[in-house]
Coordinates of C-alpha atoms in Angstrom, one line a residue:
Chain A
M997 CA -112.0 -74.3 -28.0
L998 CA -109.1 -72.6 -29.6
D999 CA -109.6 -68.9 -30.1
A1000 CA -108.6 -68.5 -33.7
R1001 CA -108.3 -64.7 -33.6
P1002 CA -104.9 -63.3 -34.6
R1003 CA -102.7 -61.3 -32.3
I1004 CA -100.5 -58.3 -33.2
L1005 CA -97.2 -59.7 -32.2
S1006 CA -95.0 -56.8 -33.1
V1007 CA -94.8 -53.4 -34.8
G1008 CA -91.9 -51.5 -36.3
T1009 CA -91.7 -48.0 -37.9
A1010 CA -89.2 -46.1 -40.0
N1011 CA -88.8 -42.7 -41.6
P1012 CA -86.3 -41.1 -44.1
P1013 CA -83.2 -39.9 -42.4
E1014 CA -83.8 -36.2 -43.1
R1015 CA -86.2 -34.2 -40.9
Y1016 CA -87.4 -30.7 -41.7
R1017 CA -89.2 -28.0 -39.7
Q1018 CA -92.1 -26.3 -41.5
T1019 CA -90.2 -23.0 -41.9
E1020 CA -87.2 -24.9 -43.4
V1021 CA -89.4 -26.3 -46.2
L1022 CA -90.9 -22.8 -46.9
D1023 CA -87.4 -21.2 -46.9
R1024 CA -85.9 -23.9 -49.1
F1025 CA -88.4 -23.3 -51.9
K1026 CA -88.5 -19.5 -51.4
V1027 CA -92.2 -19.5 -50.5
D1028 CA -93.2 -16.0 -49.4
D1029 CA -97.0 -16.0 -49.9
P1030 CA -98.1 -15.1 -46.4
R1031 CA -101.3 -17.2 -46.7
I1032 CA -99.2 -20.3 -47.5
R1033 CA -96.6 -19.5 -44.9
S1034 CA -99.3 -19.2 -42.2
L1035 CA -100.8 -22.5 -43.4
F1036 CA -97.5 -24.3 -42.9
T1037 CA -96.8 -22.7 -39.5
S1038 CA -100.2 -23.0 -37.9
S1039 CA -100.9 -26.6 -38.8
H1040 CA -99.9 -28.2 -35.4
I1041 CA -97.1 -30.0 -37.3
Q1042 CA -93.6 -29.1 -36.2
T1043 CA -91.4 -31.5 -38.2
R1044 CA -91.7 -34.0 -41.0
H1045 CA -89.3 -36.6 -42.5
L1046 CA -89.2 -36.1 -46.3
Y1047 CA -87.2 -37.1 -49.3
M1048 CA -86.7 -33.5 -50.3
P1049 CA -86.6 -32.7 -54.0
P1050 CA -83.9 -30.7 -55.7
T1051 CA -84.7 -27.1 -56.4
G1052 CA -84.8 -25.5 -59.9
A1053 CA -83.5 -22.1 -60.9
D1054 CA -86.6 -20.3 -59.4
G1055 CA -86.2 -22.0 -56.1
A1056 CA -89.2 -24.3 -56.7
P1057 CA -88.9 -28.1 -56.5
S1058 CA -88.4 -29.6 -59.9
E1059 CA -89.3 -33.3 -60.4
T1060 CA -91.1 -34.9 -63.3
Q1061 CA -93.8 -37.6 -62.7
G1062 CA -91.3 -40.2 -63.8
E1063 CA -88.7 -38.9 -61.3
L1064 CA -91.4 -38.9 -58.6
L1065 CA -92.3 -42.6 -59.3
A1066 CA -88.6 -43.5 -59.2
K1067 CA -88.3 -41.7 -55.8
H1068 CA -91.3 -43.6 -54.5
L1069 CA -89.7 -46.9 -55.2
R1070 CA -86.3 -45.8 -54.0
G1071 CA -87.7 -44.4 -50.8
A1072 CA -90.0 -47.4 -50.3
M1073 CA -87.0 -49.8 -50.6
E1074 CA -85.1 -47.8 -48.0
I1075 CA -87.7 -47.3 -45.2
G1076 CA -89.9 -50.3 -45.9
P1077 CA -87.2 -52.8 -45.1
Q1078 CA -86.2 -50.8 -42.0
A1079 CA -89.8 -51.0 -40.7
V1080 CA -89.9 -54.7 -41.4
D1081 CA -86.6 -55.3 -39.6
R1082 CA -87.8 -53.3 -36.6
C1083 CA -91.0 -55.3 -36.5
L1084 CA -89.5 -58.8 -37.0
G1085 CA -86.3 -58.2 -35.0
P1086 CA -87.9 -57.8 -31.5
A1087 CA -90.3 -60.7 -32.3
G1088 CA -87.4 -62.9 -33.1
V1089 CA -88.9 -63.8 -36.5
D1090 CA -86.8 -64.2 -39.6
V1091 CA -88.2 -62.8 -43.0
R1092 CA -88.0 -66.4 -44.2
A1093 CA -90.6 -67.4 -41.6
V1094 CA -93.2 -64.9 -43.0
D1095 CA -95.9 -66.7 -45.0
H1096 CA -98.1 -63.8 -46.1
L1097 CA -97.2 -60.2 -47.0
V1098 CA -99.5 -57.3 -47.6
C1099 CA -98.1 -53.9 -48.7
I1100 CA -100.0 -50.7 -48.6
S1101 CA -99.2 -47.6 -50.6
T1102 CA -101.0 -44.7 -52.3
T1103 CA -98.1 -42.5 -53.1
G1104 CA -96.9 -44.3 -56.2
F1105 CA -98.1 -46.8 -58.7
L1106 CA -96.0 -49.6 -60.0
A1107 CA -96.1 -53.2 -61.3
P1108 CA -94.8 -55.5 -59.9
G1109 CA -96.0 -54.1 -56.6
L1110 CA -94.0 -53.3 -53.5
T1111 CA -94.5 -56.8 -52.1
A1112 CA -92.4 -58.3 -54.9
H1113 CA -89.7 -55.6 -54.5
L1114 CA -89.6 -56.1 -50.7
M1115 CA -89.4 -59.9 -51.1
K1116 CA -86.5 -59.7 -53.5
K1117 CA -84.6 -57.1 -51.5
M1118 CA -85.1 -58.8 -48.1
G1119 CA -84.9 -62.4 -49.1
F1120 CA -88.4 -63.6 -48.3
R1121 CA -89.3 -67.2 -49.1
E1122 CA -90.4 -67.6 -52.7
D1123 CA -93.7 -69.2 -51.6
C1124 CA -94.7 -66.3 -49.4
S1125 CA -98.1 -65.3 -50.7
R1126 CA -98.7 -61.6 -51.1
A1127 CA -101.2 -58.8 -51.9
D1128 CA -100.7 -55.1 -52.7
I1129 CA -103.3 -52.6 -51.6
V1130 CA -102.8 -49.5 -53.8
G1131 CA -104.6 -46.2 -53.9
M1132 CA -106.9 -46.5 -50.9
G1133 CA -105.4 -43.6 -49.0
C1134 CA -105.0 -42.8 -45.4
N1135 CA -107.5 -45.3 -44.2
A1136 CA -105.8 -48.2 -46.0
G1137 CA -103.8 -49.4 -43.0
L1138 CA -106.9 -50.8 -41.5
N1139 CA -108.2 -52.2 -44.8
G1140 CA -104.9 -54.0 -45.0
L1141 CA -105.0 -55.1 -41.4
N1142 CA -108.4 -56.7 -42.0
L1143 CA -107.0 -58.7 -44.9
S1144 CA -103.9 -59.6 -43.0
A1145 CA -105.9 -60.7 -40.0
A1146 CA -108.3 -62.7 -42.1
W1147 CA -105.4 -64.6 -43.7
A1148 CA -103.8 -65.2 -40.3
M1149 CA -107.1 -66.5 -39.0
A1150 CA -107.5 -68.8 -41.9
N1151 CA -103.9 -70.1 -41.5
P1152 CA -103.4 -70.6 -37.8
G1153 CA -99.8 -70.7 -36.6
R1154 CA -98.4 -68.9 -39.7
Y1155 CA -97.0 -65.4 -39.8
S1156 CA -98.8 -62.6 -41.7
L1157 CA -96.9 -59.3 -42.2
M1158 CA -98.5 -56.0 -43.2
V1159 CA -96.3 -53.1 -44.3
C1160 CA -97.6 -49.5 -44.9
I1161 CA -95.1 -47.5 -47.0
E1162 CA -95.9 -44.0 -47.9
I1163 CA -93.5 -41.7 -49.7
C1164 CA -95.7 -38.6 -49.7
S1165 CA -92.8 -36.5 -50.9
A1166 CA -93.2 -38.4 -54.2
A1167 CA -96.8 -37.3 -54.5
Y1168 CA -97.0 -33.5 -54.8
V1169 CA -97.6 -30.7 -57.2
F1170 CA -96.0 -27.3 -56.5
D1171 CA -97.9 -24.5 -58.2
G1172 CA -98.4 -21.7 -55.7
S1173 CA -102.1 -22.6 -55.2
M1174 CA -103.8 -23.1 -51.8
R1175 CA -105.0 -26.5 -53.0
T1176 CA -101.5 -27.9 -53.3
A1177 CA -100.2 -25.9 -50.4
I1178 CA -102.6 -27.6 -48.1
V1179 CA -101.3 -31.0 -49.2
N1180 CA -97.7 -29.9 -49.2
S1181 CA -97.9 -28.6 -45.6
L1182 CA -99.5 -31.8 -44.3
F1183 CA -98.0 -35.1 -45.4
G1184 CA -94.8 -36.8 -44.3
D1185 CA -92.9 -39.9 -45.3
G1186 CA -93.0 -43.1 -43.2
S1187 CA -93.4 -46.8 -43.1
A1188 CA -94.9 -49.1 -40.5
A1189 CA -95.0 -52.9 -40.3
V1190 CA -97.1 -55.2 -38.1
L1191 CA -96.7 -58.9 -37.6
L1192 CA -99.8 -61.1 -37.0
R1193 CA -100.4 -64.7 -36.0
A1194 CA -103.3 -66.7 -34.7
S1195 CA -101.7 -69.4 -32.5
E1196 CA -102.2 -71.0 -29.1
R1197 CA -98.5 -70.5 -28.6
D1198 CA -99.0 -66.8 -28.3
E1199 CA -101.7 -67.1 -25.7
R1200 CA -99.4 -66.1 -22.9
A1201 CA -97.7 -63.3 -24.8
F1202 CA -98.7 -59.7 -24.0
A1203 CA -100.0 -59.1 -27.5
P1204 CA -103.4 -57.7 -28.4
K1205 CA -105.9 -59.9 -30.1
I1206 CA -107.8 -58.4 -33.1
L1207 CA -111.5 -58.9 -32.2
G1208 CA -113.2 -57.3 -35.2
F1209 CA -113.5 -54.5 -37.8
N1210 CA -116.2 -52.1 -38.9
S1211 CA -116.2 -49.9 -42.0
H1212 CA -118.2 -46.9 -43.0
L1213 CA -118.3 -45.5 -46.6
I1214 CA -119.8 -42.0 -46.9
A1215 CA -120.7 -42.4 -50.6
P1216 CA -122.0 -38.8 -51.1
A1217 CA -118.5 -37.5 -50.2
I1218 CA -116.8 -39.6 -52.9
A1219 CA -115.0 -36.5 -54.3
A1220 CA -114.0 -35.0 -51.0
M1221 CA -110.5 -36.6 -50.9
R1222 CA -108.9 -37.5 -54.3
Y1223 CA -105.6 -38.3 -55.8
D1224 CA -106.1 -37.8 -59.5
W1225 CA -104.3 -36.6 -62.6
D1226 CA -103.5 -32.9 -63.0
E1227 CA -103.2 -32.4 -66.7
E1228 CA -101.6 -29.0 -66.4
A1229 CA -98.9 -30.1 -64.0
G1230 CA -98.5 -33.5 -65.7
K1231 CA -98.6 -35.1 -62.3
F1232 CA -100.9 -36.9 -59.9
S1233 CA -102.3 -34.4 -57.4
F1234 CA -104.0 -34.7 -54.0
F1235 CA -107.2 -32.8 -53.4
L1236 CA -108.6 -32.3 -49.9
D1237 CA -112.0 -30.7 -49.5
R1238 CA -112.2 -28.1 -46.7
D1239 CA -115.4 -29.8 -45.4
I1240 CA -113.6 -33.2 -44.8
P1241 CA -113.3 -32.7 -41.0
Y1242 CA -117.0 -32.1 -40.7
V1243 CA -118.1 -34.9 -43.0
V1244 CA -115.9 -37.4 -41.2
G1245 CA -116.9 -36.0 -37.8
A1246 CA -120.7 -36.3 -38.5
N1247 CA -120.3 -40.0 -39.4
A1248 CA -117.6 -41.0 -36.9
E1249 CA -119.9 -42.3 -34.3
K1250 CA -121.6 -44.8 -36.6
P1251 CA -118.8 -47.3 -37.3
V1252 CA -117.6 -47.0 -33.7
K1253 CA -121.1 -47.7 -32.3
R1254 CA -121.5 -50.8 -34.6
L1255 CA -118.0 -52.0 -33.7
L1256 CA -118.6 -51.7 -30.0
D1257 CA -122.2 -53.0 -30.1
A1258 CA -121.1 -56.2 -31.8
H1259 CA -119.0 -56.9 -28.7
G1260 CA -121.5 -55.5 -26.1
L1261 CA -119.1 -52.7 -25.3
R1262 CA -119.5 -49.0 -24.5
R1263 CA -117.1 -46.2 -25.2
R1264 CA -116.1 -46.1 -21.5
H1265 CA -114.8 -49.6 -21.8
I1266 CA -112.2 -48.5 -24.3
S1267 CA -108.9 -47.6 -22.6
H1268 CA -106.9 -46.8 -25.7
W1269 CA -107.8 -44.9 -28.9
L1270 CA -105.5 -45.1 -31.9
V1271 CA -106.8 -42.5 -34.3
H1272 CA -105.2 -41.6 -37.6
S1273 CA -103.3 -38.3 -37.4
G1274 CA -105.1 -36.9 -40.4
G1275 CA -104.8 -33.2 -39.4
K1276 CA -105.8 -31.0 -36.5
K1277 CA -109.3 -30.3 -37.6
V1278 CA -110.3 -33.8 -38.4
V1279 CA -109.0 -35.0 -35.0
D1280 CA -111.0 -32.2 -33.3
A1281 CA -114.1 -33.4 -35.2
I1282 CA -113.5 -37.0 -34.1
K1283 CA -112.9 -35.8 -30.5
Y1284 CA -116.2 -34.0 -30.2
N1285 CA -118.3 -36.5 -32.2
V1286 CA -117.0 -39.7 -30.6
G1287 CA -116.6 -38.1 -27.2
L1288 CA -112.8 -38.5 -26.8
S1289 CA -110.6 -36.4 -24.6
D1290 CA -107.3 -34.8 -25.4
W1291 CA -105.7 -37.6 -23.4
D1292 CA -107.4 -40.2 -25.6
V1293 CA -105.8 -38.7 -28.7
R1294 CA -102.5 -37.7 -27.1
H1295 CA -100.5 -40.1 -29.4
T1296 CA -102.5 -39.0 -32.4
H1297 CA -101.5 -35.4 -31.7
S1298 CA -97.9 -36.1 -31.0
V1299 CA -97.5 -38.2 -34.1
L1300 CA -99.0 -35.4 -36.2
R1301 CA -96.7 -32.9 -34.5
D1302 CA -93.5 -34.9 -35.1
F1303 CA -94.2 -36.5 -38.5
G1304 CA -97.2 -34.8 -40.1
N1305 CA -99.8 -37.0 -41.8
L1306 CA -98.0 -40.3 -42.6
S1307 CA -101.1 -41.6 -44.5
S1308 CA -101.8 -45.3 -44.1
G1309 CA -99.2 -46.2 -41.5
S1310 CA -99.9 -43.2 -39.2
F1311 CA -102.1 -45.0 -36.7
L1312 CA -99.4 -47.7 -36.2
F1313 CA -97.0 -44.9 -35.2
S1314 CA -99.6 -44.1 -32.4
F1315 CA -99.8 -47.8 -31.6
Q1316 CA -96.0 -47.9 -31.2
R1317 CA -96.0 -44.8 -28.9
L1318 CA -98.8 -46.4 -26.8
L1319 CA -96.7 -49.6 -26.4
D1320 CA -93.6 -47.5 -25.5
E1321 CA -95.5 -45.6 -22.9
G1322 CA -96.0 -48.9 -20.9
R1323 CA -99.4 -48.1 -19.5
V1324 CA -101.4 -50.9 -21.3
K1325 CA -102.7 -53.6 -19.0
R1326 CA -103.9 -57.1 -19.8
G1327 CA -107.6 -57.0 -20.5
D1328 CA -107.6 -53.4 -21.9
Y1329 CA -109.6 -52.7 -25.0
G1330 CA -108.3 -50.5 -27.8
V1331 CA -110.0 -49.0 -30.9
M1332 CA -108.1 -48.2 -34.0
M1333 CA -109.6 -45.7 -36.3
T1334 CA -108.5 -44.4 -39.7
M1335 CA -110.1 -42.0 -42.2
G1336 CA -109.5 -41.4 -45.9
P1337 CA -110.8 -41.2 -49.4
G1338 CA -114.2 -42.7 -50.2
S1339 CA -114.9 -40.9 -47.9
T1340 CA -114.2 -43.7 -45.5
I1341 CA -113.9 -44.4 -41.8
E1342 CA -112.3 -47.7 -40.8
T1343 CA -112.3 -49.1 -37.3
A1344 CA -110.8 -52.1 -35.5
L1345 CA -111.3 -53.4 -32.0
I1346 CA -108.3 -55.0 -30.2
R1347 CA -107.9 -56.4 -26.7
W1348 CA -104.7 -57.1 -24.7
Chain B
M805 CA -131.2 -52.5 -5.3
Y806 CA -129.1 -49.8 -3.7
E807 CA -128.1 -49.4 -0.1
T808 CA -126.0 -46.2 0.2
I809 CA -128.1 -44.2 -2.3
A810 CA -131.6 -44.1 -3.6
F811 CA -132.3 -43.8 -7.3
E812 CA -135.5 -43.4 -9.2
E813 CA -136.4 -42.3 -12.7
Q814 CA -139.8 -40.7 -13.5
G815 CA -140.2 -39.7 -17.1
E816 CA -137.7 -36.9 -17.9
V817 CA -136.4 -36.6 -14.3
A818 CA -134.0 -39.0 -12.5
T819 CA -133.4 -38.4 -8.8
L820 CA -130.3 -39.6 -7.0
R821 CA -130.3 -39.3 -3.2
L822 CA -127.3 -39.8 -1.0
V823 CA -128.6 -42.0 1.8
R824 CA -125.3 -42.8 3.5
E825 CA -123.8 -39.8 5.1
R826 CA -120.2 -40.8 4.5
I827 CA -118.6 -42.0 1.3
N828 CA -117.4 -45.6 1.3
V829 CA -116.3 -48.1 -1.4
K830 CA -119.9 -49.4 -1.6
Q831 CA -121.3 -45.9 -2.3
L832 CA -118.6 -45.3 -4.9
R833 CA -119.6 -48.6 -6.6
E834 CA -123.3 -47.7 -6.4
L835 CA -122.7 -44.3 -7.9
E836 CA -120.7 -45.9 -10.7
R837 CA -123.7 -48.2 -11.4
V838 CA -126.0 -45.2 -11.5
C839 CA -123.7 -43.5 -14.1
D840 CA -123.6 -46.7 -16.1
Y841 CA -127.4 -46.6 -16.2
L842 CA -127.6 -42.9 -17.0
E843 CA -125.1 -43.3 -19.8
D844 CA -126.6 -46.4 -21.3
H845 CA -130.3 -46.7 -20.7
A846 CA -131.9 -43.7 -19.1
T847 CA -134.6 -41.7 -20.8
A848 CA -134.3 -38.9 -18.2
K849 CA -133.1 -35.6 -19.5
L850 CA -132.4 -34.2 -16.1
L851 CA -130.6 -35.6 -13.1
V852 CA -131.3 -34.3 -9.6
L853 CA -128.7 -35.0 -6.9
R854 CA -130.2 -34.6 -3.5
G855 CA -128.9 -34.9 0.1
H856 CA -125.7 -34.1 1.9
S857 CA -122.4 -35.8 2.6
L858 CA -119.8 -35.7 5.3
G859 CA -117.1 -37.0 3.0
I860 CA -114.9 -40.1 3.0
D861 CA -115.6 -42.8 5.6
F862 CA -112.4 -43.8 7.2
A863 CA -114.2 -46.7 9.0
D864 CA -114.0 -48.4 5.6
F865 CA -110.2 -48.5 5.5
D866 CA -107.7 -50.5 7.6
P867 CA -105.4 -48.0 9.4
R868 CA -102.6 -50.7 9.3
E869 CA -102.6 -50.5 5.5
A870 CA -101.8 -47.7 3.3
L871 CA -104.8 -46.4 1.4
D872 CA -104.9 -47.5 -2.2
I873 CA -104.2 -44.7 -4.6
H874 CA -106.2 -46.4 -7.3
G875 CA -109.3 -46.0 -5.2
F876 CA -108.8 -42.2 -5.4
N877 CA -108.4 -42.5 -9.1
K878 CA -111.7 -44.4 -9.3
W879 CA -113.4 -41.7 -7.3
E880 CA -112.1 -39.0 -9.6
K881 CA -113.2 -40.9 -12.7
L882 CA -116.7 -41.1 -11.2
V883 CA -116.8 -37.3 -10.5
A884 CA -115.7 -36.6 -14.0
R885 CA -118.4 -38.9 -15.4
L886 CA -121.0 -37.2 -13.3
E887 CA -119.7 -33.9 -14.6
R888 CA -120.1 -34.9 -18.2
L889 CA -123.4 -36.8 -18.3
S890 CA -125.7 -36.2 -21.2
Q891 CA -128.4 -35.2 -18.7
A892 CA -128.6 -31.7 -17.3
T893 CA -127.7 -31.9 -13.6
I894 CA -129.0 -30.1 -10.5
A895 CA -127.6 -30.5 -7.0
L896 CA -129.9 -29.8 -4.1
A897 CA -128.0 -29.8 -0.7
D898 CA -130.2 -30.3 2.3
G899 CA -127.2 -30.1 4.7
D900 CA -123.4 -29.8 4.9
C901 CA -121.3 -31.0 2.0
V902 CA -117.8 -31.9 3.0
G903 CA -114.9 -33.2 1.0
G904 CA -116.1 -35.7 -1.6
G905 CA -119.6 -34.5 -1.0
F906 CA -118.7 -31.0 -1.9
Q907 CA -117.0 -32.3 -5.0
L908 CA -120.1 -34.1 -6.1
M909 CA -122.0 -30.8 -5.9
L910 CA -119.3 -29.0 -7.9
A911 CA -119.7 -31.5 -10.7
C912 CA -123.4 -30.5 -11.2
D913 CA -124.6 -27.8 -13.7
L914 CA -126.9 -25.9 -11.2
R915 CA -126.4 -26.0 -7.4
W916 CA -128.9 -25.0 -4.7
A917 CA -128.9 -25.5 -0.9
V918 CA -130.9 -24.9 2.2
P919 CA -129.6 -21.7 3.9
G920 CA -128.0 -23.5 6.8
A921 CA -125.8 -25.8 4.7
R922 CA -122.1 -25.4 5.0
F923 CA -119.4 -26.4 2.5
W924 CA -115.7 -27.2 3.2
F925 CA -112.7 -29.4 2.3
P926 CA -111.2 -30.7 5.6
E927 CA -108.5 -32.9 3.9
V928 CA -105.5 -30.7 4.3
H929 CA -106.1 -30.5 8.1
L930 CA -106.2 -34.3 8.1
G931 CA -102.9 -34.5 6.2
F932 CA -104.1 -35.5 2.7
L933 CA -105.6 -33.8 -0.3
P934 CA -109.2 -32.9 -1.3
G935 CA -109.1 -34.8 -4.6
M936 CA -109.4 -32.9 -7.8
A937 CA -111.3 -30.2 -5.9
T938 CA -108.0 -28.3 -6.1
W939 CA -108.6 -28.2 -9.9
R940 CA -112.4 -27.7 -9.9
L941 CA -112.7 -25.2 -7.0
A942 CA -110.0 -22.9 -8.4
R943 CA -111.9 -22.7 -11.7
Y944 CA -115.1 -21.7 -9.8
V945 CA -113.8 -19.2 -7.4
G946 CA -110.3 -18.2 -8.6
L947 CA -107.0 -19.1 -7.1
G948 CA -107.1 -16.7 -4.2
H949 CA -110.3 -17.9 -2.6
A950 CA -109.5 -21.5 -3.5
R951 CA -106.1 -21.4 -1.8
R952 CA -107.6 -20.0 1.4
M953 CA -110.5 -22.5 1.4
V954 CA -108.4 -25.6 0.7
L955 CA -105.4 -24.7 2.9
T956 CA -107.3 -23.4 5.9
C957 CA -110.2 -25.9 5.4
E958 CA -112.5 -22.9 5.8
K959 CA -116.2 -23.6 6.3
I960 CA -118.3 -21.4 4.1
D961 CA -122.0 -20.9 4.5
G962 CA -124.7 -20.7 1.9
A963 CA -124.6 -16.9 1.5
A964 CA -120.8 -17.0 0.9
A965 CA -121.2 -19.9 -1.5
V966 CA -123.7 -17.9 -3.5
R967 CA -121.4 -14.9 -3.5
Y968 CA -118.5 -17.1 -4.9
G969 CA -120.7 -18.6 -7.6
L970 CA -120.5 -22.1 -5.9
L971 CA -124.3 -22.0 -5.4
D972 CA -126.9 -20.5 -7.7
G973 CA -129.1 -19.8 -4.6
T974 CA -130.4 -20.9 -1.3
D975 CA -134.0 -21.9 -0.5
P976 CA -135.4 -23.5 2.7
N977 CA -137.7 -25.4 0.4
L978 CA -135.7 -27.5 -2.0
D979 CA -138.7 -28.6 -4.0
H980 CA -139.2 -24.9 -4.7
A981 CA -135.5 -24.6 -5.5
L982 CA -135.9 -27.5 -7.9
A983 CA -138.8 -25.9 -9.7
T984 CA -136.8 -22.6 -10.0
A985 CA -133.7 -24.5 -11.4
R986 CA -135.8 -26.6 -13.8
A987 CA -137.5 -23.5 -15.1
A988 CA -134.1 -21.8 -15.6
F989 CA -132.9 -24.8 -17.7
G990 CA -135.9 -24.7 -20.0
P991 CA -135.6 -27.3 -22.8
T992 CA -132.7 -29.6 -22.2
H993 CA -131.1 -30.6 -25.5
A994 CA -128.6 -33.3 -24.5
V995 CA -126.1 -32.7 -27.3
A996 CA -126.1 -28.9 -26.9
I997 CA -125.7 -29.2 -23.1
T998 CA -123.0 -31.8 -23.3
L999 CA -120.9 -29.9 -25.8
A1000 CA -121.4 -26.4 -24.3
R1001 CA -120.5 -27.8 -20.9
R1002 CA -117.4 -29.6 -22.2
L1003 CA -116.2 -26.4 -24.0
L1004 CA -116.7 -24.5 -20.7
I1005 CA -114.8 -27.0 -18.7
E1006 CA -111.9 -27.0 -21.2
S1007 CA -111.9 -23.2 -21.6
S1008 CA -109.4 -22.3 -19.0
E1009 CA -106.6 -24.6 -20.3
T1010 CA -107.2 -24.1 -24.1
G1011 CA -105.6 -21.2 -26.1
Y1012 CA -107.9 -19.3 -28.4
E1013 CA -106.8 -21.0 -31.6
D1014 CA -107.3 -24.5 -30.2
A1015 CA -110.5 -23.5 -28.6
L1016 CA -111.8 -22.1 -31.9
G1017 CA -111.0 -25.5 -33.5
N1018 CA -112.8 -27.3 -30.7
F1019 CA -115.8 -25.0 -31.0
L1020 CA -116.2 -25.4 -34.7
A1021 CA -116.0 -29.2 -34.4
A1022 CA -118.6 -29.1 -31.6
Q1023 CA -120.8 -26.6 -33.3
H1024 CA -120.9 -28.7 -36.5
R1025 CA -122.1 -31.6 -34.3
A1026 CA -124.8 -29.4 -32.6
I1027 CA -126.2 -28.0 -35.9
S1028 CA -126.4 -31.5 -37.4
Q1029 CA -128.8 -32.6 -34.7
T1030 CA -132.6 -32.9 -35.1
A1031 CA -133.1 -30.6 -32.1
F1032 CA -131.4 -27.7 -33.9
L1033 CA -133.1 -28.5 -37.2
E1034 CA -136.5 -28.4 -35.5
T1035 CA -135.6 -25.1 -33.9
L1036 CA -134.6 -23.8 -37.3
K1037 CA -137.9 -24.9 -38.9
K1038 CA -139.9 -23.3 -36.1
E1039 CA -138.0 -20.0 -36.1
R1040 CA -138.3 -19.8 -39.9
G1041 CA -141.9 -20.6 -39.8
A1042 CA -142.5 -17.8 -37.3
T1043 CA -141.1 -15.1 -39.6

């Protein structure tokens, strides 16, 4: 019988051209509060790609919410198409062959959504079906992958493309508080695209099959991660509770266990872990609660170090690095894991 | 069920005996099966590793073919699994522990031996390497002693092993030693043991800031467990 489960045929990533060290960001905006400086420099992030805002007379960045939204779309239409090209190019698939498009973004709201803008800009077929997932946060890449995989499974032989586009530099408030400083020290801009298809023709390709998903909503922690309106600043503002690493850590085993149990697997059978680079503390919490080694989260750490938290597409940057490393063998299992607002943990099981 | 080892589980205690004196592929596979069982199904809170071992069995390998490096990797994975089991582990050596046998002992939490037992890594004299003993031994005894022991294949006796901290003690009666070690362990809380052991193993390669982050993540897990909540209830009730 034909195994209808979709495979991840290709992945592509892109970032804005300009890259900044943490100290460069601080110096650019004349931040001299030692607590904020130490937050930036001790966060295990070395560099981030950002669409850097212009500075006002006092050295602080000055952008209105309107300007931020315009920057989101402008940035999205620069790095989104690059990620799509880098995904489709190596797979030898033309944009006109794509039948279903899912776009993920939390860093800007707009209608029509990014799918429509991407289709217009890149010349997708007019009958390509589409869905935008907006406002689901750092975990959303796996929510989108679930949708994209379900579509691919229901439509064997047809291409399903998912694109995460996050312009985090279009989603900040700069007010000298620790609340905003934490956010401003953490997030970076990036886009990642993955191409899926369920087809007998891909059976011989070295592409992992998506075997299943498992979700976990920590309802009591609904307010722990938020992106809501800051009346004073006149902008949307991220809020990250300091207990997030512990809340996520205490629940991390549950979806992983359900995911593996459903396939009769144990943690030792999983060769590759692709964990969202949320921040040093949350990755530590996952490590000690799921029982992962530093080796297991090596790409999670290196993506955090080089890019900061890229939100929804982050785990796909780790996936790209895993593929580039060339260690994956046929038959290997991998677990993808993302965490975000809800509070939520999303997981997926893949096998090469 | 097993040929090269014997394994039994009685209530809270699982006992693993090395039957075969030299390590071959079959013994490696059987040890892996025991680890599978201990990780997945065991109710035991304590694993006792008993016996002795003269190290790798060359009779198992064809001298006309190069040894497979992946076999060595499998062995190291096994030792690391043994080292990180959720059970507390006690090694009881009734004779010499050589090479891989010495490594198995180093992977255990508490280690006792009969006074006559000796311990050494013969590999460098044979032209190869004593596995990740280079890593493990140096952490136990310091680089100076480890260098001498590995490079000169020095045989150390029980008294020296106690002095270096490789053994917790010697006792001609290993059942008596087991009773001493069990009493020393007291209650074995799997999560606390696993986490504390992991932090200790990782301590020498982690800087203070990273270690602090690791500790906080691990401590949060520990204090969320029923074992600790029960302790808290009991301690508060007592005051």
